[in-house]
GROMACS .gro file of N, CA, C and O in nm:
model
  300
    1VAL      N    1   2.694  -7.022  -1.131
    1VAL     CA    2   2.564  -7.010  -1.191
    1VAL      C    3   2.514  -6.865  -1.227
    1VAL      O    4   2.457  -6.866  -1.359
    2LEU      N    5   2.538  -6.781  -1.143
    2LEU     CA    6   2.481  -6.642  -1.208
    2LEU      C    7   2.604  -6.572  -1.283
    2LEU      O    8   2.588  -6.451  -1.315
    3GLY      N    9   2.723  -6.595  -1.275
    3GLY     CA   10   2.815  -6.537  -1.362
    3GLY      C   11   2.911  -6.441  -1.282
    3GLY      O   12   2.960  -6.358  -1.335
    4ILE      N   13   2.898  -6.474  -1.161
    4ILE     CA   14   2.982  -6.389  -1.035
    4ILE      C   15   3.106  -6.471  -1.002
    4ILE      O   16   3.088  -6.582  -0.993
    5PRO      N   17   3.218  -6.409  -0.955
    5PRO     CA   18   3.336  -6.481  -0.913
    5PRO      C   19   3.313  -6.537  -0.786
    5PRO      O   20   3.204  -6.509  -0.707
    6LYS      N   21   3.366  -6.654  -0.768
    6LYS     CA   22   3.346  -6.733  -0.629
    6LYS      C   23   3.380  -6.662  -0.526
    6LYS      O   24   3.316  -6.665  -0.409
    7SER      N   25   3.483  -6.575  -0.530
    7SER     CA   26   3.516  -6.466  -0.419
    7SER      C   27   3.388  -6.388  -0.379
    7SER      O   28   3.379  -6.358  -0.232
    8ILE      N   29   3.303  -6.348  -0.459
    8ILE     CA   30   3.208  -6.288  -0.385
    8ILE      C   31   3.092  -6.373  -0.336
    8ILE      O   32   3.056  -6.296  -0.221
    9GLY      N   33   3.084  -6.460  -0.374
    9GLY     CA   34   3.009  -6.583  -0.297
    9GLY      C   35   3.045  -6.610  -0.155
    9GLY      O   36   2.975  -6.613  -0.065
   10ALA      N   37   3.193  -6.634  -0.161
   10ALA     CA   38   3.265  -6.645  -0.045
   10ALA      C   39   3.222  -6.523   0.033
   10ALA      O   40   3.242  -6.562   0.198
   11ILE      N   41   3.276  -6.416   0.015
   11ILE     CA   42   3.249  -6.308   0.106
   11ILE      C   43   3.107  -6.293   0.166
   11ILE      O   44   3.088  -6.275   0.302
   12TYR      N   45   3.010  -6.301   0.075
   12TYR     CA   46   2.876  -6.284   0.130
   12TYR      C   47   2.818  -6.395   0.216
   12TYR      O   48   2.795  -6.373   0.319
   13GLY      N   49   2.898  -6.522   0.214
   13GLY     CA   50   2.878  -6.648   0.277
   13GLY      C   51   2.940  -6.621   0.403
   13GLY      O   52   2.886  -6.645   0.518
   14LEU      N   53   3.077  -6.560   0.417
   14LEU     CA   54   3.116  -6.526   0.545
   14LEU      C   55   3.037  -6.436   0.642
   14LEU      O   56   3.011  -6.451   0.728
   15LEU      N   57   3.018  -6.326   0.557
   15LEU     CA   58   2.925  -6.253   0.618
   15LEU      C   59   2.789  -6.290   0.682
   15LEU      O   60   2.728  -6.238   0.780
   16PHE      N   61   2.728  -6.364   0.599
   16PHE     CA   62   2.598  -6.425   0.630
   16PHE      C   63   2.627  -6.521   0.753
   16PHE      O   64   2.535  -6.527   0.856
   17ALA      N   65   2.719  -6.611   0.773
   17ALA     CA   66   2.753  -6.711   0.864
   17ALA      C   67   2.813  -6.626   0.991
   17ALA      O   68   2.810  -6.710   1.100
   18SER      N   69   2.861  -6.519   0.971
   18SER     CA   70   2.927  -6.449   1.112
   18SER      C   71   2.820  -6.409   1.185
   18SER      O   72   2.722  -6.322   1.137
   19PRO      N   73   2.839  -6.414   1.334
   19PRO     CA   74   2.756  -6.367   1.422
   19PRO      C   75   2.769  -6.180   1.443
   19PRO      O   76   2.653  -6.133   1.510
   20GLU      N   77   2.857  -6.142   1.401
   20GLU     CA   78   2.885  -6.001   1.409
   20GLU      C   79   2.950  -5.947   1.277
   20GLU      O   80   2.962  -6.005   1.188
   21PRO      N   81   2.900  -5.792   1.257
   21PRO     CA   82   2.961  -5.752   1.124
   21PRO      C   83   3.118  -5.770   1.146
   21PRO      O   84   3.181  -5.768   1.224
   22LEU      N   85   3.184  -5.802   1.014
   22LEU     CA   86   3.331  -5.773   1.002
   22LEU      C   87   3.362  -5.663   0.929
   22LEU      O   88   3.299  -5.626   0.832
   23CYS      N   89   3.493  -5.647   0.936
   23CYS     CA   90   3.566  -5.516   0.891
   23CYS      C   91   3.642  -5.599   0.788
   23CYS      O   92   3.650  -5.715   0.769
   24PHE      N   93   3.711  -5.491   0.661
   24PHE     CA   94   3.769  -5.537   0.571
   24PHE      C   95   3.895  -5.632   0.593
   24PHE      O   96   3.908  -5.746   0.539
   25ALA      N   97   3.953  -5.621   0.704
   25ALA     CA   98   4.097  -5.684   0.732
   25ALA      C   99   4.043  -5.812   0.791
   25ALA      O  100   4.101  -5.903   0.738
   26GLN      N  101   3.934  -5.827   0.859
   26GLN     CA  102   3.887  -5.962   0.890
   26GLN      C  103   3.836  -6.047   0.792
   26GLN      O  104   3.851  -6.168   0.788
   27ILE      N  105   3.771  -5.967   0.692
   27ILE     CA  106   3.710  -6.070   0.559
   27ILE      C  107   3.873  -6.114   0.512
   27ILE      O  108   3.846  -6.241   0.467
   28VAL      N  109   3.953  -6.026   0.463
   28VAL     CA  110   4.075  -6.074   0.393
   28VAL      C  111   4.128  -6.181   0.463
   28VAL      O  112   4.170  -6.317   0.416
   29SER      N  113   4.151  -6.173   0.595
   29SER     CA  114   4.242  -6.267   0.689
   29SER      C  115   4.149  -6.408   0.685
   29SER      O  116   4.226  -6.509   0.693
   30ARG      N  117   4.033  -6.404   0.709
   30ARG     CA  118   3.960  -6.543   0.728
   30ARG      C  119   3.941  -6.609   0.603
   30ARG      O  120   3.927  -6.717   0.592
   31LEU      N  121   3.939  -6.536   0.488
   31LEU     CA  122   3.903  -6.581   0.350
   31LEU      C  123   4.034  -6.611   0.286
   31LEU      O  124   4.038  -6.716   0.221
   32GLY      N  125   4.143  -6.566   0.332
   32GLY     CA  126   4.285  -6.573   0.261
   32GLY      C  127   4.266  -6.550   0.122
   32GLY      O  128   4.357  -6.611   0.024
   33ILE      N  129   4.200  -6.445   0.076
   33ILE     CA  130   4.214  -6.399  -0.061
   33ILE      C  131   4.253  -6.249  -0.044
   33ILE      O  132   4.286  -6.208   0.035
   34SER      N  133   4.293  -6.215  -0.174
   34SER     CA  134   4.356  -6.087  -0.195
   34SER      C  135   4.285  -5.959  -0.143
   34SER      O  136   4.136  -5.952  -0.171
   35LYS      N  137   4.360  -5.848  -0.107
   35LYS     CA  138   4.274  -5.736  -0.086
   35LYS      C  139   4.198  -5.697  -0.187
   35LYS      O  140   4.083  -5.615  -0.189
   36GLY      N  141   4.271  -5.682  -0.299
   36GLY     CA  142   4.173  -5.651  -0.444
   36GLY      C  143   4.062  -5.733  -0.448
   36GLY      O  144   3.948  -5.658  -0.500
   37SER      N  145   4.062  -5.855  -0.459
   37SER     CA  146   3.943  -5.940  -0.475
   37SER      C  147   3.825  -5.882  -0.372
   37SER      O  148   3.692  -5.898  -0.387
   38VAL      N  149   3.870  -5.881  -0.254
   38VAL     CA  150   3.783  -5.850  -0.139
   38VAL      C  151   3.709  -5.716  -0.146
   38VAL      O  152   3.610  -5.679  -0.138
   39SER      N  153   3.814  -5.597  -0.193
   39SER     CA  154   3.747  -5.480  -0.238
   39SER      C  155   3.646  -5.489  -0.345
   39SER      O  156   3.552  -5.396  -0.321
   40GLN      N  157   3.683  -5.520  -0.472
   40GLN     CA  158   3.596  -5.557  -0.558
   40GLN      C  159   3.465  -5.627  -0.511
   40GLN      O  160   3.347  -5.606  -0.571
   41GLY      N  161   3.477  -5.742  -0.451
   41GLY     CA  162   3.347  -5.818  -0.419
   41GLY      C  163   3.274  -5.732  -0.324
   41GLY      O  164   3.144  -5.719  -0.334
   42LEU      N  165   3.314  -5.675  -0.230
   42LEU     CA  166   3.232  -5.591  -0.154
   42LEU      C  167   3.170  -5.458  -0.209
   42LEU      O  168   3.065  -5.437  -0.174
   43ALA      N  169   3.249  -5.397  -0.312
   43ALA     CA  170   3.210  -5.290  -0.407
   43ALA      C  171   3.074  -5.341  -0.487
   43ALA      O  172   2.980  -5.298  -0.455
   44PHE      N  173   3.080  -5.479  -0.517
   44PHE     CA  174   2.981  -5.536  -0.602
   44PHE      C  175   2.861  -5.558  -0.513
   44PHE      O  176   2.756  -5.549  -0.547
   45LEU      N  177   2.888  -5.631  -0.383
   45LEU     CA  178   2.772  -5.661  -0.312
   45LEU      C  179   2.712  -5.539  -0.249
   45LEU      O  180   2.596  -5.523  -0.236
   46ARG      N  181   2.786  -5.431  -0.233
   46ARG     CA  182   2.717  -5.306  -0.172
   46ARG      C  183   2.636  -5.243  -0.280
   46ARG      O  184   2.541  -5.205  -0.263
   47GLN      N  185   2.694  -5.237  -0.398
   47GLN     CA  186   2.610  -5.209  -0.514
   47GLN      C  187   2.489  -5.240  -0.551
   47GLN      O  188   2.382  -5.223  -0.572
   48SER      N  189   2.495  -5.389  -0.536
   48SER     CA  190   2.382  -5.492  -0.553
   48SER      C  191   2.292  -5.470  -0.448
   48SER      O  192   2.164  -5.535  -0.423
   49GLY      N  193   2.328  -5.438  -0.310
   49GLY     CA  194   2.249  -5.414  -0.204
   49GLY      C  195   2.257  -5.551  -0.125
   49GLY      O  196   2.147  -5.568  -0.044
   50ALA      N  197   2.335  -5.635  -0.149
   50ALA     CA  198   2.347  -5.757  -0.078
   50ALA      C  199   2.407  -5.733   0.056
   50ALA      O  200   2.424  -5.816   0.153
   51VAL      N  201   2.504  -5.628   0.068
   51VAL     CA  202   2.587  -5.598   0.194
   51VAL      C  203   2.566  -5.464   0.206
   51VAL      O  204   2.542  -5.356   0.149
   52LYS      N  205   2.566  -5.432   0.355
   52LYS     CA  206   2.534  -5.296   0.413
   52LYS      C  207   2.646  -5.250   0.502
   52LYS      O  208   2.709  -5.343   0.578
   53LEU      N  209   2.667  -5.121   0.499
   53LEU     CA  210   2.783  -5.084   0.612
   53LEU      C  211   2.709  -5.063   0.731
   53LEU      O  212   2.602  -5.040   0.754
   54VAL      N  213   2.790  -5.106   0.846
   54VAL     CA  214   2.738  -5.071   0.982
   54VAL      C  215   2.858  -5.006   1.074
   54VAL      O  216   2.968  -5.031   1.055
   55ALA      N  217   2.813  -4.916   1.155
   55ALA     CA  218   2.922  -4.818   1.222
   55ALA      C  219   2.880  -4.893   1.349
   55ALA      O  220   2.808  -4.894   1.435
   56LEU      N  221   3.016  -4.911   1.424
   56LEU     CA  222   3.034  -4.970   1.556
   56LEU      C  223   3.081  -4.847   1.645
   56LEU      O  224   3.159  -4.781   1.598
   57PRO      N  225   3.013  -4.843   1.752
   57PRO     CA  226   3.074  -4.731   1.859
   57PRO      C  227   3.212  -4.770   1.886
   57PRO      O  228   3.277  -4.873   1.906
   58ASP      N  229   3.292  -4.639   1.872
   58ASP     CA  230   3.410  -4.643   1.915
   58ASP      C  231   3.512  -4.710   1.831
   58ASP      O  232   3.630  -4.748   1.865
   59ASP      N  233   3.474  -4.703   1.724
   59ASP     CA  234   3.564  -4.799   1.597
   59ASP      C  235   3.541  -4.711   1.474
   59ASP      O  236   3.418  -4.700   1.416
   60ARG      N  237   3.630  -4.661   1.421
   60ARG     CA  238   3.649  -4.607   1.289
   60ARG      C  239   3.652  -4.665   1.167
   60ARG      O  240   3.621  -4.616   1.067
   61ARG      N  241   3.660  -4.789   1.166
   61ARG     CA  242   3.669  -4.890   1.061
   61ARG      C  243   3.537  -4.916   0.995
   61ARG      O  244   3.440  -4.886   1.082
   62GLU      N  245   3.525  -4.951   0.875
   62GLU     CA  246   3.380  -4.971   0.805
   62GLU      C  247   3.369  -5.124   0.840
   62GLU      O  248   3.451  -5.219   0.818
   63PHE      N  249   3.250  -5.145   0.910
   63PHE     CA  250   3.195  -5.295   0.901
   63PHE      C  251   3.108  -5.315   0.819
   63PHE      O  252   3.022  -5.239   0.791
   64PHE      N  253   3.094  -5.454   0.778
   64PHE     CA  254   2.990  -5.514   0.692
   64PHE      C  255   2.926  -5.612   0.732
   64PHE      O  256   2.960  -5.697   0.816
   65GLU      N  257   2.780  -5.595   0.696
   65GLU     CA  258   2.684  -5.726   0.738
   65GLU      C  259   2.605  -5.729   0.607
   65GLU      O  260   2.574  -5.677   0.523
   66PRO      N  261   2.557  -5.884   0.611
   66PRO     CA  262   2.463  -5.930   0.483
   66PRO      C  263   2.318  -5.840   0.492
   66PRO      O  264   2.297  -5.830   0.597
   67GLU      N  265   2.276  -5.832   0.391
   67GLU     CA  266   2.128  -5.794   0.385
   67GLU      C  267   2.055  -5.895   0.376
   67GLU      O  268   2.076  -5.998   0.288
   68LEU      N  269   1.962  -5.938   0.477
   68LEU     CA  270   1.888  -6.039   0.496
   68LEU      C  271   1.751  -6.056   0.418
   68LEU      O  272   1.690  -6.146   0.409
   69GLY      N  273   1.694  -5.934   0.384
   69GLY     CA  274   1.580  -5.908   0.325
   69GLY      C  275   1.554  -5.954   0.184
   69GLY      O  276   1.627  -5.902   0.090
   70LEU      N  277   1.492  -6.054   0.173
   70LEU     CA  278   1.477  -6.131   0.030
   70LEU      C  279   1.421  -6.046  -0.074
   70LEU      O  280   1.448  -6.028  -0.176
   71ARG      N  281   1.333  -5.950  -0.047
   71ARG     CA  282   1.290  -5.858  -0.145
   71ARG      C  283   1.392  -5.752  -0.201
   71ARG      O  284   1.417  -5.733  -0.318
   72ARG      N  285   1.480  -5.715  -0.094
   72ARG     CA  286   1.611  -5.629  -0.142
   72ARG      C  287   1.697  -5.708  -0.229
   72ARG      O  288   1.756  -5.675  -0.324
   73LEU      N  289   1.731  -5.824  -0.173
   73LEU     CA  290   1.826  -5.915  -0.278
   73LEU      C  291   1.735  -5.923  -0.413
   73LEU      O  292   1.835  -5.960  -0.526
   74ALA      N  293   1.622  -5.978  -0.399
   74ALA     CA  294   1.569  -6.006  -0.542
   74ALA      C  295   1.584  -5.901  -0.620
   74ALA      O  296   1.581  -5.902  -0.759
   75SER      N  297   1.542  -5.785  -0.599
   75SER     CA  298   1.542  -5.673  -0.677
   75SER      C  299   1.686  -5.627  -0.725
   75SER      O  300   1.739  -5.569  -0.842
   0.00000   0.00000   0.00000
């Protein structure tokens, strides 16, 4: 509907439904889509403010969680 790839919606949906932040490898594994699609999808979602980075203690990987504020998403 919005002209974005289905993979972007799948990434956001997975992060939205997940009770904890997910790292890149977890997203690739759970969705079964290519690393390139996940990388581009996360870049788009981060740039649009729909996803934010989260730092977890004692873990060097980047974790992602959805931005839940409607005002942020609408802008």
